[in-house]
Amino acid sequence: MKRATFAVALALAAPWAQAGLLDQPMGTDQFAGCVQELAARTPGALRPLVRDDFLRIASAARYDDRVRQSMLVQAGEPTYWWDDLAMTTDEQRVAEGKQVLARAAETLQRIEARFGVPREVVVAIYGIETNYGPSGGRIPVLDAAISYACLRPCPNPAATCVSRERAYAAVRLLRDGKVVPEHYQGSWAAAFGRTQFVPDTYEQIAVDGDGDGVIDIVASEPDAWASTASHLQKRGGWSMGVPVYVEVRVPEAQRREFAPTAKSIRLPARSRKASDWAAQGWQAVGPNGELQPLQVAGDPELYPFLPVGLPGPAFLVSRNFQSIYRYNNSDRYVMEVAVLAHKLAGGPGIVTPWPTDDPGLSRAQVRELQQWLLERGHTKVVPDGVPGRNTRDAIEAERAKKGMPPGRRVGQRTMRELMQP
Ligand SMILES: [Ca+2]
């Protein structure tokens, strides 16, 4: 029986499972064929899912081309650390995060005690993921998960992979009544809710934070926060009391090991106790840039992390930094969460300057720039604080008009130059 099912699947695979899937929108027949193949492969699902259950629920799914378009954009133009950090940890996001901490102090304290994860980290993830809102998007999760699985099929169709397992989990959550159907909407990558869980993670990690017996990470902030804390604790092995990072100065003799780099320098294999780093001459950077002795309570193991090499900010990071990677496996994401949490706890954020004479803009400044571009006739620009492709196109045009070097970004310095009458 199983053998026959696979023969059907392989026959169906032929017309669509090929290179160039992202070149054009997927046709209706192609999508239906993909759903049939996903159904045929349910016996290989990591968690049980009956073929008929899959088909019954997945037959309601529609192909959503926003998934394909977002996959293409993701592989788009390069961005800079100092631009992203300036926006994701700007004053507005810090102020709004502090309001959340104040208005929900009791709930957050209860969640912190239950899971042993600091409330500032939970709230930072909330702020980065959805800007302290209910959702990161309005694409039905079922559509997003199945479209994604069809656009990025498993490299080896006989073995399972993340995209297919995600589609199966998206179906099981509906089958099991574990999500509120009208709240089952999110991003193109099928992440949903206030702290953006993908279905496969949600299935295993999400918890009820407000005790009403229902898990709803869209409607309920406590559910979203508890689920995030649960994730960091279960998957990440969070250690309460250990700082996420310490900003440091690398001693002179070791600085040449950390040359400027396009890829971040992250050296977990070199973990050693804080006191060992101190003995080698590593020092902490204080809130005003002053050098301080490197002393960390409990003397935890730390390893070097340098986003862009030297010159530039340098950090010794802990296993808690590492555990944020389990939430989103991206150096920049992890640093953004870590820095926002640091600021929410009253810290200064990153003190050492980035190696640029043109630091990044806050979202308020981006909106101001976009408004100006709009007034200059770039009608596709939307003043939303997000410098997307239309904003970059307009920047490129305006830079050229002004006789500035070609470029598609604007920082503090170039914004003043550009907007000068
Ligand atoms: Ca609940």
Short mmCIF file of C-alpha atoms and ligand atoms in Angstrom, two decimals:
data_model
loop_
_atom_site.label_atom_id
_atom_site.label_comp_id
_atom_site.label_asym_id
_atom_site.label_seq_id
_atom_site.Cartn_x
_atom_site.Cartn_y
_atom_site.Cartn_z
CA MET A 1 0.00 0.00 0.00
CA LYS A 2 2.68 2.38 1.01
CA ARG A 3 4.72 1.48 -2.07
CA ALA A 4 1.78 2.24 -4.37
CA THR A 5 1.22 5.60 -2.69
CA PHE A 6 4.80 6.54 -3.34
CA ALA A 7 4.56 5.59 -7.00
CA VAL A 8 1.63 7.98 -7.34
CA ALA A 9 3.60 10.67 -5.58
CA LEU A 10 6.62 10.32 -7.82
CA ALA A 11 4.49 10.48 -10.93
CA LEU A 12 2.87 13.64 -9.65
CA ALA A 13 6.23 15.11 -8.74
CA ALA A 14 7.51 15.22 -12.28
CA PRO A 15 5.71 18.24 -13.76
CA TRP A 16 6.33 20.67 -10.94
CA ALA A 17 9.21 19.49 -8.75
CA GLN A 18 11.90 21.14 -10.76
CA ALA A 19 14.18 24.15 -10.77
CA GLY A 20 12.76 27.60 -11.43
CA LEU A 21 9.78 27.30 -9.09
CA LEU A 22 10.19 30.92 -8.09
CA ASP A 23 10.29 32.24 -11.66
CA GLN A 24 6.54 32.70 -12.01
CA PRO A 25 3.35 32.29 -9.96
CA MET A 26 2.42 28.67 -9.42
CA GLY A 27 -0.57 27.56 -11.51
CA THR A 28 -3.73 26.05 -10.03
CA ASP A 29 -3.04 22.58 -11.40
CA GLN A 30 0.53 22.67 -10.26
CA PHE A 31 -0.54 23.65 -6.75
CA ALA A 32 -3.19 20.94 -6.66
CA GLY A 33 -0.58 18.41 -7.77
CA CYS A 34 1.70 19.55 -4.99
CA VAL A 35 -1.08 19.16 -2.40
CA GLN A 36 -1.66 15.63 -3.70
CA GLU A 37 2.01 14.80 -3.33
CA LEU A 38 2.13 16.25 0.19
CA ALA A 39 -0.87 14.06 1.00
CA ALA A 40 0.82 11.00 -0.46
CA ARG A 41 3.86 11.60 1.72
CA THR A 42 1.99 11.94 5.03
CA PRO A 43 3.15 8.44 6.14
CA GLY A 44 6.65 9.96 6.42
CA ALA A 45 5.52 12.86 8.63
CA LEU A 46 7.52 13.21 11.85
CA ARG A 47 4.25 13.46 13.79
CA PRO A 48 1.23 11.38 12.86
CA LEU A 49 -1.03 12.76 10.17
CA VAL A 50 -3.53 10.65 8.24
CA ARG A 51 -3.65 11.26 4.49
CA ASP A 52 -7.41 11.84 4.45
CA ASP A 53 -7.21 14.35 7.29
CA PHE A 54 -4.51 16.19 5.40
CA LEU A 55 -6.53 16.28 2.17
CA ARG A 56 -9.75 17.31 3.90
CA ILE A 57 -8.10 20.32 5.55
CA ALA A 58 -5.50 21.18 2.91
CA SER A 59 -8.06 21.18 0.11
CA ALA A 60 -9.23 24.51 1.53
CA ALA A 61 -5.76 25.99 1.07
CA ARG A 62 -5.12 28.47 -1.72
CA TYR A 63 -1.83 29.22 -3.35
CA ASP A 64 -0.67 32.65 -2.19
CA ASP A 65 1.82 34.34 -4.49
CA ARG A 66 2.94 36.73 -1.75
CA VAL A 67 4.93 33.79 -0.41
CA ARG A 68 6.91 33.47 -3.65
CA GLN A 69 7.39 37.24 -3.90
CA SER A 70 8.69 37.41 -0.34
CA MET A 71 11.06 34.52 -0.97
CA LEU A 72 12.51 36.50 -3.88
CA VAL A 73 12.79 39.72 -1.87
CA GLN A 74 14.53 37.87 0.93
CA ALA A 75 17.38 37.10 -1.39
CA GLY A 76 17.46 40.80 -2.35
CA GLU A 77 19.82 43.68 -1.69
CA PRO A 78 22.29 43.79 1.20
CA THR A 79 21.49 45.77 4.33
CA TYR A 80 23.75 47.12 7.03
CA TRP A 81 23.94 46.23 10.69
CA TRP A 82 23.87 49.87 11.72
CA ASP A 83 20.73 50.57 9.69
CA ASP A 84 18.82 47.58 11.02
CA LEU A 85 19.85 48.06 14.66
CA ALA A 86 19.04 51.79 14.48
CA MET A 87 15.47 50.99 13.40
CA THR A 88 14.74 47.88 15.44
CA THR A 89 16.06 49.32 18.70
CA ASP A 90 15.07 52.96 18.18
CA GLU A 91 13.76 55.23 20.95
CA GLN A 92 10.15 54.61 20.01
CA ARG A 93 10.47 50.82 20.32
CA VAL A 94 12.26 51.18 23.65
CA ALA A 95 9.63 53.57 25.00
CA GLU A 96 6.76 51.35 23.87
CA GLY A 97 8.45 48.27 25.32
CA LYS A 98 8.84 50.03 28.65
CA GLN A 99 5.13 50.80 28.58
CA VAL A 100 4.38 47.11 28.08
CA LEU A 101 6.68 46.23 31.00
CA ALA A 102 4.89 48.74 33.20
CA ARG A 103 1.28 47.97 32.29
CA ALA A 104 1.71 44.18 32.48
CA ALA A 105 4.24 44.03 35.31
CA GLU A 106 2.41 41.37 37.33
CA THR A 107 1.72 39.05 34.41
CA LEU A 108 5.26 39.34 33.14
CA GLN A 109 6.66 38.68 36.59
CA ARG A 110 4.55 35.52 36.88
CA ILE A 111 5.78 34.30 33.47
CA GLU A 112 9.37 35.16 34.36
CA ALA A 113 9.09 33.11 37.56
CA ARG A 114 7.38 30.19 35.80
CA PHE A 115 9.92 29.80 33.01
CA GLY A 116 13.08 31.46 34.36
CA VAL A 117 13.40 33.84 31.43
CA PRO A 118 13.74 37.61 31.96
CA ARG A 119 10.68 39.65 31.05
CA GLU A 120 12.80 42.16 29.08
CA VAL A 121 13.87 39.42 26.67
CA VAL A 122 10.29 38.24 26.17
CA VAL A 123 9.09 41.79 25.58
CA ALA A 124 12.03 42.48 23.24
CA ILE A 125 10.99 39.53 21.06
CA TYR A 126 7.43 40.87 21.10
CA GLY A 127 8.71 44.27 19.98
CA ILE A 128 10.97 42.96 17.22
CA GLU A 129 8.51 40.39 15.88
CA THR A 130 5.29 42.41 15.68
CA ASN A 131 6.07 45.83 17.12
CA TYR A 132 4.01 44.88 20.22
CA GLY A 133 0.97 44.03 18.15
CA PRO A 134 -1.34 41.08 17.55
CA SER A 135 0.15 39.81 14.32
CA GLY A 136 2.92 40.04 11.81
CA GLY A 137 0.72 39.64 8.78
CA ARG A 138 -2.63 38.71 7.33
CA ILE A 139 -1.87 35.70 5.17
CA PRO A 140 -3.82 32.59 6.23
CA VAL A 141 -1.25 30.30 7.89
CA LEU A 142 -2.54 27.24 6.05
CA ASP A 143 -2.11 28.99 2.67
CA ALA A 144 1.35 30.28 3.59
CA ALA A 145 2.61 26.95 4.93
CA ILE A 146 1.40 24.90 1.97
CA SER A 147 2.46 27.46 -0.62
CA TYR A 148 5.89 27.52 0.98
CA ALA A 149 6.14 23.74 1.00
CA CYS A 150 5.24 23.72 -2.71
CA LEU A 151 7.66 26.50 -3.64
CA ARG A 152 10.49 24.98 -1.61
CA PRO A 153 10.02 21.22 -1.88
CA CYS A 154 12.29 18.89 0.06
CA PRO A 155 15.65 18.53 -1.76
CA ASN A 156 15.29 14.78 -1.41
CA PRO A 157 11.57 14.09 -1.84
CA ALA A 158 11.86 10.70 -0.15
CA ALA A 159 13.20 12.30 3.03
CA THR A 160 11.27 14.90 4.96
CA CYS A 161 12.34 18.53 5.46
CA VAL A 162 11.33 21.67 7.35
CA SER A 163 9.00 23.12 4.70
CA ARG A 164 6.96 19.90 4.41
CA GLU A 165 6.82 19.33 8.18
CA ARG A 166 5.63 22.91 8.59
CA ALA A 167 2.75 22.29 6.18
CA TYR A 168 1.81 19.13 8.08
CA ALA A 169 1.90 20.96 11.40
CA ALA A 170 -0.23 23.78 9.96
CA VAL A 171 -2.85 21.16 9.09
CA ARG A 172 -2.63 19.30 12.41
CA LEU A 173 -3.23 22.50 14.40
CA LEU A 174 -6.58 22.87 12.63
CA ARG A 175 -7.33 19.15 12.87
CA ASP A 176 -6.72 19.24 16.63
CA GLY A 177 -8.52 22.53 17.26
CA LYS A 178 -5.33 24.01 18.71
CA VAL A 179 -5.74 27.35 16.97
CA VAL A 180 -8.61 29.78 16.69
CA PRO A 181 -9.35 29.58 12.94
CA GLU A 182 -10.19 33.27 12.49
CA HIS A 183 -6.90 34.18 14.19
CA TYR A 184 -4.87 31.75 12.11
CA GLN A 185 -3.15 34.42 9.99
CA GLY A 186 0.43 35.56 9.84
CA SER A 187 3.50 36.14 7.72
CA TRP A 188 4.43 34.70 4.33
CA ALA A 189 6.67 32.26 6.22
CA ALA A 190 3.63 30.95 8.16
CA ALA A 191 4.72 32.59 11.43
CA PHE A 192 1.72 33.84 13.38
CA GLY A 193 0.70 35.49 16.60
CA ARG A 194 2.16 38.24 18.72
CA THR A 195 5.54 36.56 18.99
CA GLN A 196 5.45 34.82 15.60
CA PHE A 197 5.47 31.09 16.01
CA VAL A 198 5.62 28.78 13.00
CA PRO A 199 3.14 25.87 13.22
CA ASP A 200 5.74 23.14 13.86
CA THR A 201 7.17 25.08 16.80
CA TYR A 202 3.78 26.17 18.09
CA GLU A 203 2.63 22.56 18.14
CA GLN A 204 5.41 21.55 20.48
CA ILE A 205 6.09 24.66 22.55
CA ALA A 206 3.10 27.01 22.84
CA VAL A 207 1.42 27.20 26.25
CA ASP A 208 -1.57 28.80 27.89
CA GLY A 209 -0.32 31.89 29.73
CA ASP A 210 -3.55 33.34 31.09
CA GLY A 211 -5.04 30.08 32.34
CA ASP A 212 -8.28 30.13 30.35
CA GLY A 213 -7.55 26.67 28.97
CA VAL A 214 -7.08 27.90 25.39
CA ILE A 215 -3.81 28.76 23.67
CA ASP A 216 -4.30 31.86 21.54
CA ILE A 217 -1.07 33.71 20.80
CA VAL A 218 -2.95 36.20 18.62
CA ALA A 219 -5.61 37.45 21.03
CA SER A 220 -3.82 36.84 24.34
CA GLU A 221 -0.61 38.64 25.23
CA PRO A 222 0.03 36.33 28.23
CA ASP A 223 -0.29 33.29 25.95
CA ALA A 224 2.20 34.76 23.49
CA TRP A 225 4.65 35.78 26.23
CA ALA A 226 4.43 32.46 28.05
CA SER A 227 4.93 30.60 24.77
CA THR A 228 8.02 32.67 23.99
CA ALA A 229 9.44 32.14 27.48
CA SER A 230 8.65 28.44 27.16
CA HIS A 231 10.54 28.35 23.87
CA LEU A 232 13.64 30.04 25.26
CA GLN A 233 13.61 27.76 28.26
CA LYS A 234 12.80 24.45 26.56
CA ARG A 235 14.64 24.80 23.28
CA GLY A 236 17.27 27.27 24.35
CA GLY A 237 18.04 26.13 27.88
CA TRP A 238 17.94 29.65 29.29
CA SER A 239 19.99 30.32 32.45
CA MET A 240 18.40 32.98 34.62
CA GLY A 241 20.88 35.50 35.97
CA VAL A 242 23.46 35.08 33.20
CA PRO A 243 23.75 38.21 31.03
CA VAL A 244 23.02 37.74 27.34
CA TYR A 245 26.16 39.64 26.39
CA VAL A 246 28.85 41.95 27.68
CA GLU A 247 30.20 44.65 25.39
CA VAL A 248 33.98 44.46 25.48
CA ARG A 249 37.22 45.91 24.25
CA VAL A 250 39.52 43.35 22.64
CA PRO A 251 43.09 43.69 23.97
CA GLU A 252 45.60 45.19 21.54
CA ALA A 253 47.60 41.99 21.06
CA GLN A 254 44.51 40.08 19.89
CA ARG A 255 42.85 42.70 17.72
CA ARG A 256 44.35 41.51 14.44
CA GLU A 257 42.47 38.22 14.83
CA PHE A 258 39.22 40.13 14.27
CA ALA A 259 39.62 41.79 10.87
CA PRO A 260 36.66 43.54 9.21
CA THR A 261 34.29 40.98 7.75
CA ALA A 262 31.03 40.77 5.81
CA LYS A 263 30.07 37.67 7.79
CA SER A 264 29.88 38.02 11.56
CA ILE A 265 32.59 36.51 13.72
CA ARG A 266 30.96 34.06 16.11
CA LEU A 267 33.22 31.70 18.00
CA PRO A 268 31.30 29.39 20.37
CA ALA A 269 34.20 26.90 20.22
CA ARG A 270 36.27 29.43 22.13
CA SER A 271 33.94 29.59 25.16
CA ARG A 272 35.75 30.14 28.43
CA LYS A 273 35.00 31.69 31.77
CA ALA A 274 34.63 35.45 32.04
CA SER A 275 37.56 35.49 34.47
CA ASP A 276 39.75 33.79 31.85
CA TRP A 277 38.93 36.50 29.32
CA ALA A 278 39.69 39.13 31.96
CA ALA A 279 43.03 37.46 32.67
CA GLN A 280 43.85 37.76 28.95
CA GLY A 281 43.25 41.50 29.10
CA TRP A 282 39.67 41.72 27.81
CA GLN A 283 37.78 44.62 29.40
CA ALA A 284 34.12 45.59 29.62
CA VAL A 285 32.88 48.76 27.93
CA GLY A 286 30.84 50.95 30.30
CA PRO A 287 27.72 52.96 29.40
CA ASN A 288 29.78 55.98 28.38
CA GLY A 289 32.50 54.07 26.61
CA GLU A 290 34.75 53.92 29.68
CA LEU A 291 36.72 50.68 30.15
CA GLN A 292 35.88 48.60 33.20
CA PRO A 293 37.17 45.36 34.69
CA LEU A 294 35.42 42.36 33.11
CA GLN A 295 33.54 40.82 36.03
CA VAL A 296 30.37 38.81 35.52
CA ALA A 297 28.31 37.38 38.39
CA GLY A 298 28.65 33.60 38.52
CA ASP A 299 31.66 33.73 36.15
CA PRO A 300 29.79 32.16 33.18
CA GLU A 301 31.35 30.79 30.02
CA LEU A 302 31.43 33.40 27.26
CA TYR A 303 32.56 33.50 23.65
CA PRO A 304 33.44 36.32 21.21
CA PHE A 305 30.84 37.74 18.85
CA LEU A 306 31.78 40.58 16.51
CA PRO A 307 29.06 41.60 14.04
CA VAL A 308 31.40 43.26 11.53
CA GLY A 309 34.87 42.66 13.00
CA LEU A 310 37.18 45.45 14.19
CA PRO A 311 36.87 48.36 14.23
CA GLY A 312 33.31 48.00 15.47
CA PRO A 313 31.40 46.79 18.50
CA ALA A 314 32.71 43.60 20.14
CA PHE A 315 30.92 41.32 22.57
CA LEU A 316 31.45 38.34 24.78
CA VAL A 317 28.18 36.43 24.68
CA SER A 318 26.68 33.71 26.84
CA ARG A 319 24.64 30.57 26.25
CA ASN A 320 21.57 32.78 26.58
CA PHE A 321 22.65 34.67 23.47
CA GLN A 322 23.00 31.27 21.85
CA SER A 323 19.50 30.26 22.89
CA ILE A 324 17.92 33.16 20.97
CA TYR A 325 19.24 31.53 17.77
CA ARG A 326 16.76 28.73 18.39
CA TYR A 327 14.00 31.33 18.00
CA ASN A 328 15.38 32.70 14.75
CA ASN A 329 18.68 31.48 13.38
CA SER A 330 20.06 34.86 12.33
CA ASP A 331 23.00 36.77 13.81
CA ARG A 332 21.29 40.07 13.26
CA TYR A 333 17.97 38.99 14.75
CA VAL A 334 19.68 37.68 17.87
CA MET A 335 21.67 40.89 18.31
CA GLU A 336 18.54 43.00 17.81
CA VAL A 337 16.66 41.11 20.51
CA ALA A 338 19.67 41.20 22.83
CA VAL A 339 20.21 44.94 22.41
CA LEU A 340 16.52 45.84 22.74
CA ALA A 341 16.27 43.70 25.91
CA HIS A 342 19.37 45.42 27.24
CA LYS A 343 17.81 48.84 26.62
CA LEU A 344 14.48 47.76 28.13
CA ALA A 345 16.38 46.78 31.27
CA GLY A 346 17.83 50.31 31.42
CA GLY A 347 21.10 49.62 29.64
CA PRO A 348 22.63 51.87 26.97
CA GLY A 349 22.48 49.40 24.08
CA ILE A 350 25.58 49.27 21.90
CA VAL A 351 28.13 51.87 23.02
CA THR A 352 31.07 51.38 20.62
CA PRO A 353 30.49 53.19 17.30
CA TRP A 354 29.91 51.21 14.13
CA PRO A 355 32.63 51.64 11.49
CA THR A 356 30.73 54.23 9.46
CA ASP A 357 30.61 58.02 9.25
CA ASP A 358 26.93 57.75 8.32
CA PRO A 359 25.05 55.93 11.11
CA GLY A 360 21.57 54.51 10.61
CA LEU A 361 18.19 56.23 10.94
CA SER A 362 15.41 55.63 13.43
CA ARG A 363 11.99 54.69 12.03
CA ALA A 364 10.80 58.24 12.78
CA GLN A 365 13.63 59.56 10.60
CA VAL A 366 12.88 57.03 7.86
CA ARG A 367 9.25 58.21 7.86
CA GLU A 368 10.44 61.83 7.61
CA LEU A 369 12.69 60.90 4.69
CA GLN A 370 9.87 58.98 3.00
CA GLN A 371 7.50 61.93 3.40
CA TRP A 372 10.10 64.14 1.75
CA LEU A 373 10.56 61.63 -1.10
CA LEU A 374 6.79 61.53 -1.55
CA GLU A 375 6.67 65.31 -1.79
CA ARG A 376 9.42 65.15 -4.41
CA GLY A 377 7.10 63.13 -6.65
CA HIS A 378 8.04 59.56 -5.74
CA THR A 379 4.44 58.51 -5.48
CA LYS A 380 5.15 54.82 -4.81
CA VAL A 381 6.86 55.62 -1.51
CA VAL A 382 4.75 54.92 1.57
CA PRO A 383 5.84 56.74 4.75
CA ASP A 384 5.74 53.62 6.92
CA GLY A 385 9.24 53.71 8.43
CA VAL A 386 10.30 50.65 6.44
CA PRO A 387 12.83 51.41 3.68
CA GLY A 388 11.64 48.90 1.08
CA ARG A 389 12.37 48.72 -2.61
CA ASN A 390 10.30 51.78 -3.59
CA THR A 391 12.02 53.92 -0.97
CA ARG A 392 15.43 52.68 -2.12
CA ASP A 393 14.59 53.39 -5.77
CA ALA A 394 13.61 56.94 -4.81
CA ILE A 395 16.77 57.38 -2.72
CA GLU A 396 18.89 56.24 -5.66
CA ALA A 397 17.20 58.78 -7.95
CA GLU A 398 17.49 61.65 -5.49
CA ARG A 399 21.14 60.88 -4.73
CA ALA A 400 21.87 61.00 -8.45
CA LYS A 401 20.05 64.35 -8.84
CA LYS A 402 22.11 65.78 -6.01
CA GLY A 403 25.36 64.54 -7.60
CA MET A 404 26.07 62.24 -4.64
CA PRO A 405 27.89 58.93 -5.15
CA PRO A 406 25.55 56.22 -6.43
CA GLY A 407 23.77 54.38 -3.63
CA ARG A 408 20.45 53.10 -2.36
CA ARG A 409 20.75 53.94 1.33
CA VAL A 410 20.69 57.07 3.45
CA GLY A 411 22.07 57.53 6.96
CA GLN A 412 22.25 60.42 9.43
CA ARG A 413 24.83 62.36 7.43
CA THR A 414 23.52 61.72 3.92
CA MET A 415 19.95 62.45 4.99
CA ARG A 416 21.01 65.98 5.98
CA GLU A 417 22.93 66.39 2.71
CA LEU A 418 20.11 65.06 0.61
CA MET A 419 17.36 67.13 2.18
CA GLN A 420 19.35 70.37 2.15
CA PRO A 421 17.52 72.83 -0.11
CA CA B 1 -5.01 31.35 27.04
#
